[in-house]
Amino acid sequence: MENKIINIARKEIGQGEKPLNSNKTKYGKWFGFDGVAWCGMFVSWCYAEANFQLPKIGFTKGFAGCQTAVAYFKKNNMITTKPVEGNIVFFDWNADGRYDHTGLFVKWIDKNTFESIEGNTAVGNDSNGGNVMLRKRVNKNVIFVNV
């Protein structure tokens, strides 16, 4: 399951919003909620494309909001400290207990750093950057979800 999700996500690297800065993407169109922040919709789309549809987490096709998704995954005991390729990762950039962004865990680089594939990100705008990218992230203020 996991490799298929990451293989699908890798093929999306470089995709972005059309027009720029619009939050309009094929992921939002598919999800039925286009023109809004779309990192969660990207993750939901990747799982669906891999024939592993996420449960209804606020929306029929998965999740759009990080807070709703984190609450769902915590309630269902799906948080893990040992992520594997294809698991979902949530980021709390300012450590305020509110998760700001999500992506797909790829692999550990070292004990403190990992790679993830994320939608709606960019260097300089981690949570609303408009592109699908492979990012290098620090293992701080994150939670991993084993779906």
mmCIF file with all atom_site columns, C-alpha atoms in Angstrom:
data_model
loop_
_atom_site.group_PDB
_atom_site.id
_atom_site.type_symbol
_atom_site.label_atom_id
_atom_site.label_alt_id
_atom_site.label_comp_id
_atom_site.label_asym_id
_atom_site.label_entity_id
_atom_site.label_seq_id
_atom_site.pdbx_PDB_ins_code
_atom_site.Cartn_x
_atom_site.Cartn_y
_atom_site.Cartn_z
_atom_site.occupancy
_atom_site.B_iso_or_equiv
_atom_site.pdbx_formal_charge
_atom_site.auth_seq_id
_atom_site.auth_comp_id
_atom_site.auth_asym_id
_atom_site.auth_atom_id
_atom_site.pdbx_PDB_model_num
ATOM 1   C CA . MET A 1 1   ? 0.000   0.000  0.000   1.00 0.00 ? 1   MET A CA 1
ATOM 2   C CA . GLU A 1 2   ? 2.564   2.586  1.109   1.00 0.00 ? 2   GLU A CA 1
ATOM 3   C CA . ASN A 1 3   ? 4.841   2.397  -1.921  1.00 0.00 ? 3   ASN A CA 1
ATOM 4   C CA . LYS A 1 4   ? 1.910   2.901  -4.265  1.00 0.00 ? 4   LYS A CA 1
ATOM 5   C CA . ILE A 1 5   ? 0.835   6.073  -2.428  1.00 0.00 ? 5   ILE A CA 1
ATOM 6   C CA . ILE A 1 6   ? 4.341   7.563  -2.589  1.00 0.00 ? 6   ILE A CA 1
ATOM 7   C CA . ASN A 1 7   ? 4.782   6.534  -6.241  1.00 0.00 ? 7   ASN A CA 1
ATOM 8   C CA . ILE A 1 8   ? 1.578   8.411  -7.062  1.00 0.00 ? 8   ILE A CA 1
ATOM 9   C CA . ALA A 1 9   ? 2.657   11.441 -4.999  1.00 0.00 ? 9   ALA A CA 1
ATOM 10  C CA . ARG A 1 10  ? 6.108   11.519 -6.651  1.00 0.00 ? 10  ARG A CA 1
ATOM 11  C CA . LYS A 1 11  ? 4.504   11.826 -10.080 1.00 0.00 ? 11  LYS A CA 1
ATOM 12  C CA . GLU A 1 12  ? 2.702   14.970 -8.846  1.00 0.00 ? 12  GLU A CA 1
ATOM 13  C CA . ILE A 1 13  ? 5.882   16.827 -7.802  1.00 0.00 ? 13  ILE A CA 1
ATOM 14  C CA . GLY A 1 14  ? 5.945   20.089 -9.742  1.00 0.00 ? 14  GLY A CA 1
ATOM 15  C CA . GLN A 1 15  ? 2.161   20.374 -10.052 1.00 0.00 ? 15  GLN A CA 1
ATOM 16  C CA . GLY A 1 16  ? 0.742   23.664 -8.866  1.00 0.00 ? 16  GLY A CA 1
ATOM 17  C CA . GLU A 1 17  ? -2.138  26.066 -8.792  1.00 0.00 ? 17  GLU A CA 1
ATOM 18  C CA . LYS A 1 18  ? -3.683  27.355 -11.989 1.00 0.00 ? 18  LYS A CA 1
ATOM 19  C CA . PRO A 1 19  ? -3.789  30.312 -12.013 1.00 0.00 ? 19  PRO A CA 1
ATOM 20  C CA . LEU A 1 20  ? -0.960  31.071 -9.591  1.00 0.00 ? 20  LEU A CA 1
ATOM 21  C CA . ASN A 1 21  ? -1.965  32.048 -6.040  1.00 0.00 ? 21  ASN A CA 1
ATOM 22  C CA . SER A 1 22  ? -5.566  30.877 -6.586  1.00 0.00 ? 22  SER A CA 1
ATOM 23  C CA . ASN A 1 23  ? -5.628  27.630 -4.558  1.00 0.00 ? 23  ASN A CA 1
ATOM 24  C CA . LYS A 1 24  ? -7.267  26.122 -7.674  1.00 0.00 ? 24  LYS A CA 1
ATOM 25  C CA . THR A 1 25  ? -5.947  22.633 -8.443  1.00 0.00 ? 25  THR A CA 1
ATOM 26  C CA . LYS A 1 26  ? -7.009  19.302 -9.862  1.00 0.00 ? 26  LYS A CA 1
ATOM 27  C CA . TYR A 1 27  ? -7.039  18.018 -6.254  1.00 0.00 ? 27  TYR A CA 1
ATOM 28  C CA . GLY A 1 28  ? -9.578  20.648 -5.187  1.00 0.00 ? 28  GLY A CA 1
ATOM 29  C CA . LYS A 1 29  ? -11.723 19.937 -8.258  1.00 0.00 ? 29  LYS A CA 1
ATOM 30  C CA . TRP A 1 30  ? -11.655 16.209 -7.497  1.00 0.00 ? 30  TRP A CA 1
ATOM 31  C CA . PHE A 1 31  ? -12.450 16.857 -3.825  1.00 0.00 ? 31  PHE A CA 1
ATOM 32  C CA . GLY A 1 32  ? -15.308 19.226 -4.658  1.00 0.00 ? 32  GLY A CA 1
ATOM 33  C CA . PHE A 1 33  ? -13.862 22.113 -2.640  1.00 0.00 ? 33  PHE A CA 1
ATOM 34  C CA . ASP A 1 34  ? -11.599 24.035 -5.037  1.00 0.00 ? 34  ASP A CA 1
ATOM 35  C CA . GLY A 1 35  ? -10.042 27.432 -4.374  1.00 0.00 ? 35  GLY A CA 1
ATOM 36  C CA . VAL A 1 36  ? -9.113  26.841 -0.714  1.00 0.00 ? 36  VAL A CA 1
ATOM 37  C CA . ALA A 1 37  ? -5.961  25.592 1.032   1.00 0.00 ? 37  ALA A CA 1
ATOM 38  C CA . TRP A 1 38  ? -5.435  22.129 -0.401  1.00 0.00 ? 38  TRP A CA 1
ATOM 39  C CA . CYS A 1 39  ? -2.659  20.220 1.409   1.00 0.00 ? 39  CYS A CA 1
ATOM 40  C CA . GLY A 1 40  ? -5.182  17.812 2.970   1.00 0.00 ? 40  GLY A CA 1
ATOM 41  C CA . MET A 1 41  ? -7.028  17.371 -0.305  1.00 0.00 ? 41  MET A CA 1
ATOM 42  C CA . PHE A 1 42  ? -3.718  16.449 -1.962  1.00 0.00 ? 42  PHE A CA 1
ATOM 43  C CA . VAL A 1 43  ? -3.085  13.753 0.675   1.00 0.00 ? 43  VAL A CA 1
ATOM 44  C CA . SER A 1 44  ? -6.678  12.484 0.303   1.00 0.00 ? 44  SER A CA 1
ATOM 45  C CA . TRP A 1 45  ? -6.291  12.417 -3.507  1.00 0.00 ? 45  TRP A CA 1
ATOM 46  C CA . CYS A 1 46  ? -3.054  10.400 -3.315  1.00 0.00 ? 46  CYS A CA 1
ATOM 47  C CA . TYR A 1 47  ? -4.696  7.792  -1.095  1.00 0.00 ? 47  TYR A CA 1
ATOM 48  C CA . ALA A 1 48  ? -7.740  7.584  -3.392  1.00 0.00 ? 48  ALA A CA 1
ATOM 49  C CA . GLU A 1 49  ? -5.550  7.252  -6.496  1.00 0.00 ? 49  GLU A CA 1
ATOM 50  C CA . ALA A 1 50  ? -3.819  4.320  -4.777  1.00 0.00 ? 50  ALA A CA 1
ATOM 51  C CA . ASN A 1 51  ? -7.263  2.715  -4.261  1.00 0.00 ? 51  ASN A CA 1
ATOM 52  C CA . PHE A 1 52  ? -7.037  3.281  -0.534  1.00 0.00 ? 52  PHE A CA 1
ATOM 53  C CA . GLN A 1 53  ? -9.767  5.852  0.054   1.00 0.00 ? 53  GLN A CA 1
ATOM 54  C CA . LEU A 1 54  ? -9.474  7.623  3.394   1.00 0.00 ? 54  LEU A CA 1
ATOM 55  C CA . PRO A 1 55  ? -12.523 7.514  5.657   1.00 0.00 ? 55  PRO A CA 1
ATOM 56  C CA . LYS A 1 56  ? -14.955 10.421 5.768   1.00 0.00 ? 56  LYS A CA 1
ATOM 57  C CA . ILE A 1 57  ? -13.058 12.930 7.908   1.00 0.00 ? 57  ILE A CA 1
ATOM 58  C CA . GLY A 1 58  ? -15.297 15.946 7.550   1.00 0.00 ? 58  GLY A CA 1
ATOM 59  C CA . PHE A 1 59  ? -15.796 15.270 3.831   1.00 0.00 ? 59  PHE A CA 1
ATOM 60  C CA . THR A 1 60  ? -16.845 12.293 1.722   1.00 0.00 ? 60  THR A CA 1
ATOM 61  C CA . LYS A 1 61  ? -13.434 11.965 0.069   1.00 0.00 ? 61  LYS A CA 1
ATOM 62  C CA . GLY A 1 62  ? -11.240 12.363 3.159   1.00 0.00 ? 62  GLY A CA 1
ATOM 63  C CA . PHE A 1 63  ? -10.083 15.555 4.832   1.00 0.00 ? 63  PHE A CA 1
ATOM 64  C CA . ALA A 1 64  ? -9.449  19.194 3.989   1.00 0.00 ? 64  ALA A CA 1
ATOM 65  C CA . GLY A 1 65  ? -8.724  20.657 7.423   1.00 0.00 ? 65  GLY A CA 1
ATOM 66  C CA . CYS A 1 66  ? -5.759  19.588 9.524   1.00 0.00 ? 66  CYS A CA 1
ATOM 67  C CA . GLN A 1 67  ? -7.527  20.153 12.869  1.00 0.00 ? 67  GLN A CA 1
ATOM 68  C CA . THR A 1 68  ? -10.441 17.885 11.962  1.00 0.00 ? 68  THR A CA 1
ATOM 69  C CA . ALA A 1 69  ? -8.092  15.214 10.631  1.00 0.00 ? 69  ALA A CA 1
ATOM 70  C CA . VAL A 1 70  ? -5.763  15.245 13.651  1.00 0.00 ? 70  VAL A CA 1
ATOM 71  C CA . ALA A 1 71  ? -8.758  14.988 16.004  1.00 0.00 ? 71  ALA A CA 1
ATOM 72  C CA . TYR A 1 72  ? -10.118 12.040 13.981  1.00 0.00 ? 72  TYR A CA 1
ATOM 73  C CA . PHE A 1 73  ? -6.783  10.197 13.885  1.00 0.00 ? 73  PHE A CA 1
ATOM 74  C CA . LYS A 1 74  ? -6.168  10.756 17.619  1.00 0.00 ? 74  LYS A CA 1
ATOM 75  C CA . LYS A 1 75  ? -9.681  9.557  18.502  1.00 0.00 ? 75  LYS A CA 1
ATOM 76  C CA . ASN A 1 76  ? -9.121  6.409  16.438  1.00 0.00 ? 76  ASN A CA 1
ATOM 77  C CA . ASN A 1 77  ? -5.664  5.693  17.923  1.00 0.00 ? 77  ASN A CA 1
ATOM 78  C CA . MET A 1 78  ? -3.883  6.019  14.578  1.00 0.00 ? 78  MET A CA 1
ATOM 79  C CA . ILE A 1 79  ? -0.944  8.164  15.742  1.00 0.00 ? 79  ILE A CA 1
ATOM 80  C CA . THR A 1 80  ? 2.454   6.463  15.421  1.00 0.00 ? 80  THR A CA 1
ATOM 81  C CA . THR A 1 81  ? 6.012   7.299  16.439  1.00 0.00 ? 81  THR A CA 1
ATOM 82  C CA . LYS A 1 82  ? 7.440   4.928  13.836  1.00 0.00 ? 82  LYS A CA 1
ATOM 83  C CA . PRO A 1 83  ? 6.170   6.168  10.484  1.00 0.00 ? 83  PRO A CA 1
ATOM 84  C CA . VAL A 1 84  ? 6.591   4.172  7.322   1.00 0.00 ? 84  VAL A CA 1
ATOM 85  C CA . GLU A 1 85  ? 6.554   5.307  3.718   1.00 0.00 ? 85  GLU A CA 1
ATOM 86  C CA . GLY A 1 86  ? 3.109   6.631  2.802   1.00 0.00 ? 86  GLY A CA 1
ATOM 87  C CA . ASN A 1 87  ? 2.013   7.538  6.346   1.00 0.00 ? 87  ASN A CA 1
ATOM 88  C CA . ILE A 1 88  ? 0.476   10.976 6.841   1.00 0.00 ? 88  ILE A CA 1
ATOM 89  C CA . VAL A 1 89  ? 2.413   13.691 8.688   1.00 0.00 ? 89  VAL A CA 1
ATOM 90  C CA . PHE A 1 90  ? 0.965   16.835 10.268  1.00 0.00 ? 90  PHE A CA 1
ATOM 91  C CA . PHE A 1 91  ? 3.042   19.930 11.046  1.00 0.00 ? 91  PHE A CA 1
ATOM 92  C CA . ASP A 1 92  ? 2.521   22.428 13.883  1.00 0.00 ? 92  ASP A CA 1
ATOM 93  C CA . TRP A 1 93  ? 4.923   25.170 12.751  1.00 0.00 ? 93  TRP A CA 1
ATOM 94  C CA . ASN A 1 94  ? 4.608   27.465 15.783  1.00 0.00 ? 94  ASN A CA 1
ATOM 95  C CA . ALA A 1 95  ? 4.022   24.764 18.439  1.00 0.00 ? 95  ALA A CA 1
ATOM 96  C CA . ASP A 1 96  ? 0.637   26.172 19.465  1.00 0.00 ? 96  ASP A CA 1
ATOM 97  C CA . GLY A 1 97  ? -1.182  22.830 19.377  1.00 0.00 ? 97  GLY A CA 1
ATOM 98  C CA . ARG A 1 98  ? -2.886  23.648 16.061  1.00 0.00 ? 98  ARG A CA 1
ATOM 99  C CA . TYR A 1 99  ? -1.667  21.697 13.074  1.00 0.00 ? 99  TYR A CA 1
ATOM 100 C CA . ASP A 1 100 ? -1.005  23.964 10.098  1.00 0.00 ? 100 ASP A CA 1
ATOM 101 C CA . HIS A 1 101 ? -0.075  21.627 7.268   1.00 0.00 ? 101 HIS A CA 1
ATOM 102 C CA . THR A 1 102 ? 0.055   18.003 6.142   1.00 0.00 ? 102 THR A CA 1
ATOM 103 C CA . GLY A 1 103 ? 1.910   15.764 3.741   1.00 0.00 ? 103 GLY A CA 1
ATOM 104 C CA . LEU A 1 104 ? 3.088   12.206 3.129   1.00 0.00 ? 104 LEU A CA 1
ATOM 105 C CA . PHE A 1 105 ? 6.061   10.706 4.950   1.00 0.00 ? 105 PHE A CA 1
ATOM 106 C CA . VAL A 1 106 ? 8.692   9.350  2.547   1.00 0.00 ? 106 VAL A CA 1
ATOM 107 C CA . LYS A 1 107 ? 11.742  8.334  4.599   1.00 0.00 ? 107 LYS A CA 1
ATOM 108 C CA . TRP A 1 108 ? 14.091  9.226  7.413   1.00 0.00 ? 108 TRP A CA 1
ATOM 109 C CA . ILE A 1 109 ? 17.242  11.061 6.356   1.00 0.00 ? 109 ILE A CA 1
ATOM 110 C CA . ASP A 1 110 ? 18.697  10.799 9.863   1.00 0.00 ? 110 ASP A CA 1
ATOM 111 C CA . LYS A 1 111 ? 17.225  10.550 13.369  1.00 0.00 ? 111 LYS A CA 1
ATOM 112 C CA . ASN A 1 112 ? 16.059  14.191 13.321  1.00 0.00 ? 112 ASN A CA 1
ATOM 113 C CA . THR A 1 113 ? 15.218  14.773 9.658   1.00 0.00 ? 113 THR A CA 1
ATOM 114 C CA . PHE A 1 114 ? 12.843  13.204 7.154   1.00 0.00 ? 114 PHE A CA 1
ATOM 115 C CA . GLU A 1 115 ? 11.524  13.673 3.630   1.00 0.00 ? 115 GLU A CA 1
ATOM 116 C CA . SER A 1 116 ? 7.876   14.274 2.863   1.00 0.00 ? 116 SER A CA 1
ATOM 117 C CA . ILE A 1 117 ? 5.857   14.998 -0.255  1.00 0.00 ? 117 ILE A CA 1
ATOM 118 C CA . GLU A 1 118 ? 3.451   17.856 0.333   1.00 0.00 ? 118 GLU A CA 1
ATOM 119 C CA . GLY A 1 119 ? 0.849   19.751 -1.612  1.00 0.00 ? 119 GLY A CA 1
ATOM 120 C CA . ASN A 1 120 ? 0.407   23.538 -1.335  1.00 0.00 ? 120 ASN A CA 1
ATOM 121 C CA . THR A 1 121 ? 3.931   24.269 -0.180  1.00 0.00 ? 121 THR A CA 1
ATOM 122 C CA . ALA A 1 122 ? 6.960   26.269 -1.282  1.00 0.00 ? 122 ALA A CA 1
ATOM 123 C CA . VAL A 1 123 ? 10.299  27.363 0.086   1.00 0.00 ? 123 VAL A CA 1
ATOM 124 C CA . GLY A 1 124 ? 9.340   30.456 2.062   1.00 0.00 ? 124 GLY A CA 1
ATOM 125 C CA . ASN A 1 125 ? 5.666   29.510 2.395   1.00 0.00 ? 125 ASN A CA 1
ATOM 126 C CA . ASP A 1 126 ? 5.404   26.075 3.994   1.00 0.00 ? 126 ASP A CA 1
ATOM 127 C CA . SER A 1 127 ? 1.613   25.962 4.347   1.00 0.00 ? 127 SER A CA 1
ATOM 128 C CA . ASN A 1 128 ? 0.233   27.856 1.335   1.00 0.00 ? 128 ASN A CA 1
ATOM 129 C CA . GLY A 1 129 ? 2.945   27.830 -1.305  1.00 0.00 ? 129 GLY A CA 1
ATOM 130 C CA . GLY A 1 130 ? 0.940   26.519 -4.220  1.00 0.00 ? 130 GLY A CA 1
ATOM 131 C CA . ASN A 1 131 ? 3.102   23.576 -5.329  1.00 0.00 ? 131 ASN A CA 1
ATOM 132 C CA . VAL A 1 132 ? 3.601   19.861 -4.816  1.00 0.00 ? 132 VAL A CA 1
ATOM 133 C CA . MET A 1 133 ? 7.146   19.386 -3.575  1.00 0.00 ? 133 MET A CA 1
ATOM 134 C CA . LEU A 1 134 ? 9.515   16.913 -1.966  1.00 0.00 ? 134 LEU A CA 1
ATOM 135 C CA . ARG A 1 135 ? 10.549  18.629 1.278   1.00 0.00 ? 135 ARG A CA 1
ATOM 136 C CA . LYS A 1 136 ? 13.198  17.980 3.916   1.00 0.00 ? 136 LYS A CA 1
ATOM 137 C CA . ARG A 1 137 ? 11.674  18.439 7.387   1.00 0.00 ? 137 ARG A CA 1
ATOM 138 C CA . VAL A 1 138 ? 12.816  18.399 11.005  1.00 0.00 ? 138 VAL A CA 1
ATOM 139 C CA . ASN A 1 139 ? 11.147  15.938 13.364  1.00 0.00 ? 139 ASN A CA 1
ATOM 140 C CA . LYS A 1 140 ? 9.813   18.655 15.675  1.00 0.00 ? 140 LYS A CA 1
ATOM 141 C CA . ASN A 1 141 ? 6.178   19.537 16.422  1.00 0.00 ? 141 ASN A CA 1
ATOM 142 C CA . VAL A 1 142 ? 4.924   16.863 14.048  1.00 0.00 ? 142 VAL A CA 1
ATOM 143 C CA . ILE A 1 143 ? 2.676   13.862 14.394  1.00 0.00 ? 143 ILE A CA 1
ATOM 144 C CA . PHE A 1 144 ? 2.588   10.839 12.139  1.00 0.00 ? 144 PHE A CA 1
ATOM 145 C CA . VAL A 1 145 ? -0.507  8.836  11.280  1.00 0.00 ? 145 VAL A CA 1
ATOM 146 C CA . ASN A 1 146 ? -0.575  5.209  10.278  1.00 0.00 ? 146 ASN A CA 1
ATOM 147 C CA . VAL A 1 147 ? -3.712  4.763  8.161   1.00 0.00 ? 147 VAL A CA 1
#
